[in-house]
Short mmCIF file of N, CA and C in Angstrom, two decimals:
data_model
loop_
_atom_site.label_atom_id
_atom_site.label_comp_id
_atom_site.label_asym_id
_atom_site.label_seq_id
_atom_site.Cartn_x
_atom_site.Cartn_y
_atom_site.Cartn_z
N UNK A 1 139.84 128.72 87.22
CA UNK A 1 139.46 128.75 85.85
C UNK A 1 138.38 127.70 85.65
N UNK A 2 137.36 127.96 85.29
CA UNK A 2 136.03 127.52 85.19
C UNK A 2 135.70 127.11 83.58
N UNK A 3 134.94 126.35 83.82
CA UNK A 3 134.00 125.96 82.24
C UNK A 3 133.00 127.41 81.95
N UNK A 4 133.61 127.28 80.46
CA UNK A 4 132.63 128.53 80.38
C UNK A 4 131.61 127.96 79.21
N UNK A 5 130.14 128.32 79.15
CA UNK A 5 129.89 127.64 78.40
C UNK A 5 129.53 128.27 76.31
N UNK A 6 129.18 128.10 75.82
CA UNK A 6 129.20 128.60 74.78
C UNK A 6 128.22 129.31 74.70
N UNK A 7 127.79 131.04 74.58
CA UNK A 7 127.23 131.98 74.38
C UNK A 7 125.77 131.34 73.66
N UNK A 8 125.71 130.70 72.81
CA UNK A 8 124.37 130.42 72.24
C UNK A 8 123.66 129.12 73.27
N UNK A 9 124.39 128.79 73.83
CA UNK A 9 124.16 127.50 74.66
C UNK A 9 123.34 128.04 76.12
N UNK A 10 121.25 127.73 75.94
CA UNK A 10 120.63 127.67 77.20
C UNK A 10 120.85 127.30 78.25
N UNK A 11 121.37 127.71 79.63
CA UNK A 11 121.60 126.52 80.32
C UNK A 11 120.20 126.03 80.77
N UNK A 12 119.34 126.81 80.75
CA UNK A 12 117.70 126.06 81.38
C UNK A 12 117.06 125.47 79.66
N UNK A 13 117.13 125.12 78.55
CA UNK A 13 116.71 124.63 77.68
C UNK A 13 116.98 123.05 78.20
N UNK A 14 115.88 122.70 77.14
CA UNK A 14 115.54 121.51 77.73
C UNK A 14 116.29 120.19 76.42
N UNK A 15 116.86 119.62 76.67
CA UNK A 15 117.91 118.74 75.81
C UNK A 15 117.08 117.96 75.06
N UNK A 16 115.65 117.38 75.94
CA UNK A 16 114.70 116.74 75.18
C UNK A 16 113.62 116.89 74.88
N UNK A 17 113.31 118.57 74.49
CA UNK A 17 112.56 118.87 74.87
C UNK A 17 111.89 118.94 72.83
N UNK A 18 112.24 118.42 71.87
CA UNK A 18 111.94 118.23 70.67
C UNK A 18 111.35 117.33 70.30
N UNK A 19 112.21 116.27 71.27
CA UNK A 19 111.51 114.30 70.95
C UNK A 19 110.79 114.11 71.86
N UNK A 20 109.66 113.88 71.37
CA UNK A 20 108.79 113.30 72.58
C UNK A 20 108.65 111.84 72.70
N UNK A 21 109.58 111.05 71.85
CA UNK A 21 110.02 109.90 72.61
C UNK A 21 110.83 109.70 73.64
N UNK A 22 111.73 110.71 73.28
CA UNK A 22 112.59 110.65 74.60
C UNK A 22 111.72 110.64 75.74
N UNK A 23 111.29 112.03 76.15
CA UNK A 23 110.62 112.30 77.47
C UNK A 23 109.67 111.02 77.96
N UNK A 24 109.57 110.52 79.10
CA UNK A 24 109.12 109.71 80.11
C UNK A 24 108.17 110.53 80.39
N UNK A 25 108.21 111.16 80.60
CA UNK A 25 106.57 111.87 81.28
C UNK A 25 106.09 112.34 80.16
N UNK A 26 105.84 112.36 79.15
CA UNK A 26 105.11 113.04 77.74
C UNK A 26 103.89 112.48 77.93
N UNK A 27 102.95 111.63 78.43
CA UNK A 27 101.86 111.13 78.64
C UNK A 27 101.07 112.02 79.70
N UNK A 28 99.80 111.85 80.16
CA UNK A 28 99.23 113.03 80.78
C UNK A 28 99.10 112.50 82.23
N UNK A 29 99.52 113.48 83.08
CA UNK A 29 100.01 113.53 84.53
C UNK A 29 99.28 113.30 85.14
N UNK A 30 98.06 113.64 84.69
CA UNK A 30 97.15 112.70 85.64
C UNK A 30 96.23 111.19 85.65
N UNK A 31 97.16 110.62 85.06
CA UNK A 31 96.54 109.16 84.56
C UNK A 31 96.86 108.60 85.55
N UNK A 32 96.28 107.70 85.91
CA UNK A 32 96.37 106.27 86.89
C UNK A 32 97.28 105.62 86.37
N UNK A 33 98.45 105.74 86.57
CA UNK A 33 99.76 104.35 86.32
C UNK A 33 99.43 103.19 86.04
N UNK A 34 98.34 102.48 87.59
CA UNK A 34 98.30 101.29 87.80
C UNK A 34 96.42 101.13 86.89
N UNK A 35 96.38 101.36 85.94
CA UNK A 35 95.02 101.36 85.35
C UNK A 35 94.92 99.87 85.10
N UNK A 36 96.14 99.79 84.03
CA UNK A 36 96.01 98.24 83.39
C UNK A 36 96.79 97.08 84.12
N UNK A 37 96.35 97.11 85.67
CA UNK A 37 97.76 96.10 85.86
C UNK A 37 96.62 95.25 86.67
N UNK A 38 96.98 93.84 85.95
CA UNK A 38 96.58 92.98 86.36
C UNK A 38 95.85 92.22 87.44
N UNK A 39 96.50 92.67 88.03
CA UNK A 39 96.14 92.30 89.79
C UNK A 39 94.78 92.69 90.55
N UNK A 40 94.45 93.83 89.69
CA UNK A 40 92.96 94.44 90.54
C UNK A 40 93.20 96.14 90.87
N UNK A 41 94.48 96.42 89.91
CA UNK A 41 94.40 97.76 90.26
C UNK A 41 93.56 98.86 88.74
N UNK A 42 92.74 99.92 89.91
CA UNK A 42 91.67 100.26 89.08
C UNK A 42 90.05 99.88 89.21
N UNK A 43 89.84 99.35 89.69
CA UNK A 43 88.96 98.33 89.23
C UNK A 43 87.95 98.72 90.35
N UNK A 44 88.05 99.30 91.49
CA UNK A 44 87.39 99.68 92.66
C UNK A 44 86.75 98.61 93.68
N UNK A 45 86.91 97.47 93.54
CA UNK A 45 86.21 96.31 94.09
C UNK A 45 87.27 95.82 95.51
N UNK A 46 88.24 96.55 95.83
CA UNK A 46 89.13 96.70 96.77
C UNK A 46 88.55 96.63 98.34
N UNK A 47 87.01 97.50 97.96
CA UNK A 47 86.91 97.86 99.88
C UNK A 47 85.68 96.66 99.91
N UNK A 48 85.33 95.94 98.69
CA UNK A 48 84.32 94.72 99.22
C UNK A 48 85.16 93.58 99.22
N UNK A 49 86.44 93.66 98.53
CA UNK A 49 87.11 92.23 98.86
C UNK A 49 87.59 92.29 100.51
N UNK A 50 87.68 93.47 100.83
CA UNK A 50 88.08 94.16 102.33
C UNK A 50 87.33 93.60 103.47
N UNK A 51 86.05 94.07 102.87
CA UNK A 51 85.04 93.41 103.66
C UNK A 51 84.71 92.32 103.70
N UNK A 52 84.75 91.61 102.91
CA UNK A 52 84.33 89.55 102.29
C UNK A 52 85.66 89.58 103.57
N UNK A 53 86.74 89.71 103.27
CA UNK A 53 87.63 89.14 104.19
C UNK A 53 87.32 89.21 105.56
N UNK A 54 87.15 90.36 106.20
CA UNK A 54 86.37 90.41 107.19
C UNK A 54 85.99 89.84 107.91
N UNK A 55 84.26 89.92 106.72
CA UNK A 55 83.48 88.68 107.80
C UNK A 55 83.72 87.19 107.19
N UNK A 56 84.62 86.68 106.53
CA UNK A 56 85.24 85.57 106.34
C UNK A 56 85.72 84.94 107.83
N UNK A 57 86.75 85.60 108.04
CA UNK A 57 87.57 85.86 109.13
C UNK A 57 86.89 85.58 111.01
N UNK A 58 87.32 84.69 111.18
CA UNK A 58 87.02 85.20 112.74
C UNK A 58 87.89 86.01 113.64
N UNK A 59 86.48 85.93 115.01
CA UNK A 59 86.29 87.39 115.65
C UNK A 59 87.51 86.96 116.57
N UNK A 60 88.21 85.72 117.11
CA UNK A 60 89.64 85.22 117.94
C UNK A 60 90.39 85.34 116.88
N UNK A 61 90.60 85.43 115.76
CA UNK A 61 91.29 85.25 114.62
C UNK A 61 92.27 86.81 115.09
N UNK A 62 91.24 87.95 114.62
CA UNK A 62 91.40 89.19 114.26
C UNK A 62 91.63 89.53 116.10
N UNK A 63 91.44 88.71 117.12
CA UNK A 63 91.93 89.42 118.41
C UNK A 63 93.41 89.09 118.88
N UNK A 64 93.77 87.77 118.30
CA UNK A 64 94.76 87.45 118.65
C UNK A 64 96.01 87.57 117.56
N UNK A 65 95.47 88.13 116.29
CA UNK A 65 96.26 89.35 115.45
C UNK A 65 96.58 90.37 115.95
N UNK A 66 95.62 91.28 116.70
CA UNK A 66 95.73 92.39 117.05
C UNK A 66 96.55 92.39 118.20
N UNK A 67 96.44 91.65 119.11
CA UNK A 67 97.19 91.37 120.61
C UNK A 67 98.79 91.69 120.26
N UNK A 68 98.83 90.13 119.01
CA UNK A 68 100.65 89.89 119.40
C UNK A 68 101.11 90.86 118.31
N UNK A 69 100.35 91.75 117.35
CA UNK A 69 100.93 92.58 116.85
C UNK A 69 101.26 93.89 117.52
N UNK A 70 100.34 93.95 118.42
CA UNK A 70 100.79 95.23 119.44
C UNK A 70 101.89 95.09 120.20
N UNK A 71 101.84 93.59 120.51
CA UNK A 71 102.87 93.29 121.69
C UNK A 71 104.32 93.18 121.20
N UNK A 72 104.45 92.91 119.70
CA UNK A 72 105.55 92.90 119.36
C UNK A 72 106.19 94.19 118.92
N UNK A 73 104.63 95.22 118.57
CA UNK A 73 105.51 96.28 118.60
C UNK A 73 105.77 97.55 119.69
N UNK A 74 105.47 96.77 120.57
CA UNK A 74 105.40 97.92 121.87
C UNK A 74 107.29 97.27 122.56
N UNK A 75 107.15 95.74 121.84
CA UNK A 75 108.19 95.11 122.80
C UNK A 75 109.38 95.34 121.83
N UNK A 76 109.67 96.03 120.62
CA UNK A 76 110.48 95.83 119.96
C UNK A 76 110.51 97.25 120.12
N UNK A 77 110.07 98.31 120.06
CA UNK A 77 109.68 99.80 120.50
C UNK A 77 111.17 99.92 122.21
N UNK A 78 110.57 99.30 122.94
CA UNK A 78 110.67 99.75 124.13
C UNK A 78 112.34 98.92 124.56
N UNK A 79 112.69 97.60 124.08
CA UNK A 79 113.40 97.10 124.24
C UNK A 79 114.86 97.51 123.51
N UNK A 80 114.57 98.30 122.14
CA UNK A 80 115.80 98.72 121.31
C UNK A 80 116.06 100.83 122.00
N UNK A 81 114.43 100.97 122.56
CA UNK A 81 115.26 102.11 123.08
C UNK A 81 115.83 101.74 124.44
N UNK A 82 115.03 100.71 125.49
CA UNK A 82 116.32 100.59 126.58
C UNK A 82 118.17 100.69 126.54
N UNK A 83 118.35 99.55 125.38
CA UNK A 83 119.73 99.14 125.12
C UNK A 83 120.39 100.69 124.44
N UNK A 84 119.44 101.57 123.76
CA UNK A 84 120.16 102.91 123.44
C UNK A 84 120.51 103.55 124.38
N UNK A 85 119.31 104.11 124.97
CA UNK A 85 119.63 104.66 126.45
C UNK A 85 120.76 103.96 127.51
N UNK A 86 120.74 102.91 127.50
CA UNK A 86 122.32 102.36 128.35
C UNK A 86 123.31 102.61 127.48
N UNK A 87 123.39 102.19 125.86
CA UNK A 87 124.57 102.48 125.67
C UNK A 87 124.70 103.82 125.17
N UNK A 88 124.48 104.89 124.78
CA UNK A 88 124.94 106.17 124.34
C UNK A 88 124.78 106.77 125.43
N UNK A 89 123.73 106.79 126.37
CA UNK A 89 123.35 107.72 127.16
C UNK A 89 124.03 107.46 128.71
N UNK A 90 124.22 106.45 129.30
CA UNK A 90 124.71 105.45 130.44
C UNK A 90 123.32 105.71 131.68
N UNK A 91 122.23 105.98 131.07
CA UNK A 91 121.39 105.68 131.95
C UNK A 91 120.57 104.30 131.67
N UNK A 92 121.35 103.62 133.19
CA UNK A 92 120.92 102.23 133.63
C UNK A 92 119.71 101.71 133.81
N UNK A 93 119.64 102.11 135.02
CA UNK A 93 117.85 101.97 135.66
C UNK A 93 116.64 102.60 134.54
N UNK A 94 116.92 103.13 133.82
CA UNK A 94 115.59 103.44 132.97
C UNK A 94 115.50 102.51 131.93
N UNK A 95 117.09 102.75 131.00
CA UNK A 95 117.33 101.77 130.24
C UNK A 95 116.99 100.47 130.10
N UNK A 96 117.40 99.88 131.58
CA UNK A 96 117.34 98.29 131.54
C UNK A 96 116.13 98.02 131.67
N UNK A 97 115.19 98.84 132.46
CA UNK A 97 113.78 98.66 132.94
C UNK A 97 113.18 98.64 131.66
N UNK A 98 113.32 99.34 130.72
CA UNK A 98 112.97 99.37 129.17
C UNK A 98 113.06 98.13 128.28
N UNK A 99 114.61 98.03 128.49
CA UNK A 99 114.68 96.59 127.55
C UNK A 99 114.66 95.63 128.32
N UNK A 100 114.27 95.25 130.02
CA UNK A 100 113.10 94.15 130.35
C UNK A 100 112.12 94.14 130.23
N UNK A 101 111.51 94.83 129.99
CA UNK A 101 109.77 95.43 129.64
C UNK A 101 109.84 94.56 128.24
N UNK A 102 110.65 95.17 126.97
CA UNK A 102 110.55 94.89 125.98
C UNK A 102 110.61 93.40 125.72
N UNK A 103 111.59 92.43 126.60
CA UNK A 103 112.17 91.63 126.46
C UNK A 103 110.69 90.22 126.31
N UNK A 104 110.17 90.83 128.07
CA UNK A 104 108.83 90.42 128.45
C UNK A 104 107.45 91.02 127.81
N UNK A 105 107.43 91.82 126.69
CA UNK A 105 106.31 92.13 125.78
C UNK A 105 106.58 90.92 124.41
N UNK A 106 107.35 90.85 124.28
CA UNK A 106 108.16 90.01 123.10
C UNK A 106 108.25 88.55 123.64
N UNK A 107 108.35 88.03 124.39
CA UNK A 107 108.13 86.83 125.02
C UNK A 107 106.65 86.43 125.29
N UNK A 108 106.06 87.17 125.69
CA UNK A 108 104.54 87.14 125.34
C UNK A 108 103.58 87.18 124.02
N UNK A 109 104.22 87.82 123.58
CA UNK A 109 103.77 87.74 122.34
C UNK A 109 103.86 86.73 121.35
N UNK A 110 104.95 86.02 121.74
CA UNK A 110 105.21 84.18 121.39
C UNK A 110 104.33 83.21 122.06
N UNK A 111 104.02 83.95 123.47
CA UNK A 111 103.76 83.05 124.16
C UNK A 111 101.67 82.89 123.66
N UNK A 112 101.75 84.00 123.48
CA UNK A 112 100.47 84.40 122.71
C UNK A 112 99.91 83.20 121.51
N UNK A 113 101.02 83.78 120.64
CA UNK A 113 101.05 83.22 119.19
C UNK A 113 101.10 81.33 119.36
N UNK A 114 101.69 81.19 120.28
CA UNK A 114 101.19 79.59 120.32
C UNK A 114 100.33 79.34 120.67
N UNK A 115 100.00 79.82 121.70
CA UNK A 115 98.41 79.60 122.27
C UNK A 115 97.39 79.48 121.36
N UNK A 116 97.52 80.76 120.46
CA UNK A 116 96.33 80.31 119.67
C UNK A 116 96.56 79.19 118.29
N UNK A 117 98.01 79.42 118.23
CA UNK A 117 98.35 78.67 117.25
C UNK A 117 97.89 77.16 117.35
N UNK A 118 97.93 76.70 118.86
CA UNK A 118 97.76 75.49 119.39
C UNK A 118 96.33 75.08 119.50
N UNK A 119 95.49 76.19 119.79
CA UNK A 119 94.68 76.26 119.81
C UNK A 119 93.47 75.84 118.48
N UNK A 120 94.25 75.88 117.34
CA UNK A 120 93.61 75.68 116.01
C UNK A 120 94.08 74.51 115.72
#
């Protein structure tokens, strides 16, 4: 025995569909959200602050970004699927070879990050 509902009662009518205070989307769908927000959104000056940073920036700066960010994610990649592969799967030798790989991409990548860190 089910809800039945009352004969004059839409079930696809829309409950708020009279007040247009209610409705949240009553404004037009294709407006920019972020028009008025503070920060710089809107404003298009995004791909020259992009660039100022850039060539702000040095050229060891942006290599030894790029290095230990690869390295951490090749070593965090390779090291969480070894330990899967040993434990769900019980293959060893691929597994472990994986999460020593990972272990030693991730150790480098510290070993990286001081270097240059030390380096400055």
């Amino acid at each position: 025995m089910g809800f039945d509902p009352p004969p004059d009662d839409d079930p696809f009518d829309d409950p708020f569909g009279d007040d247009p205070l209610e409705d949240p989307f009553a404004g037009d769908p294709l407006e920019d959200p972020f028009a008025d927000d503070p920060i710089g959104g809107g404003d298009g000056d995004s791909d020259e602050d992009l660039e100022e940073a850039f060539s702000e920036g040095s050229r060891s700066t942006l290599l030894a970004f790029i290095i230990v960010a690869v390295l951490v994610h090749a070593g965090l990649f390779s090291a969480s699927l070894g330990v899967m592969l040993v434990g769900f799967r019980g293959q060893w030798v691929v597994g472990s070879a994986l999460a020593i790989g990972g272990v030693l991409a991730l150790s480098l990548a510290v070993v990286g990050y001081r270097r240059y860190k030390h380096s400055q």
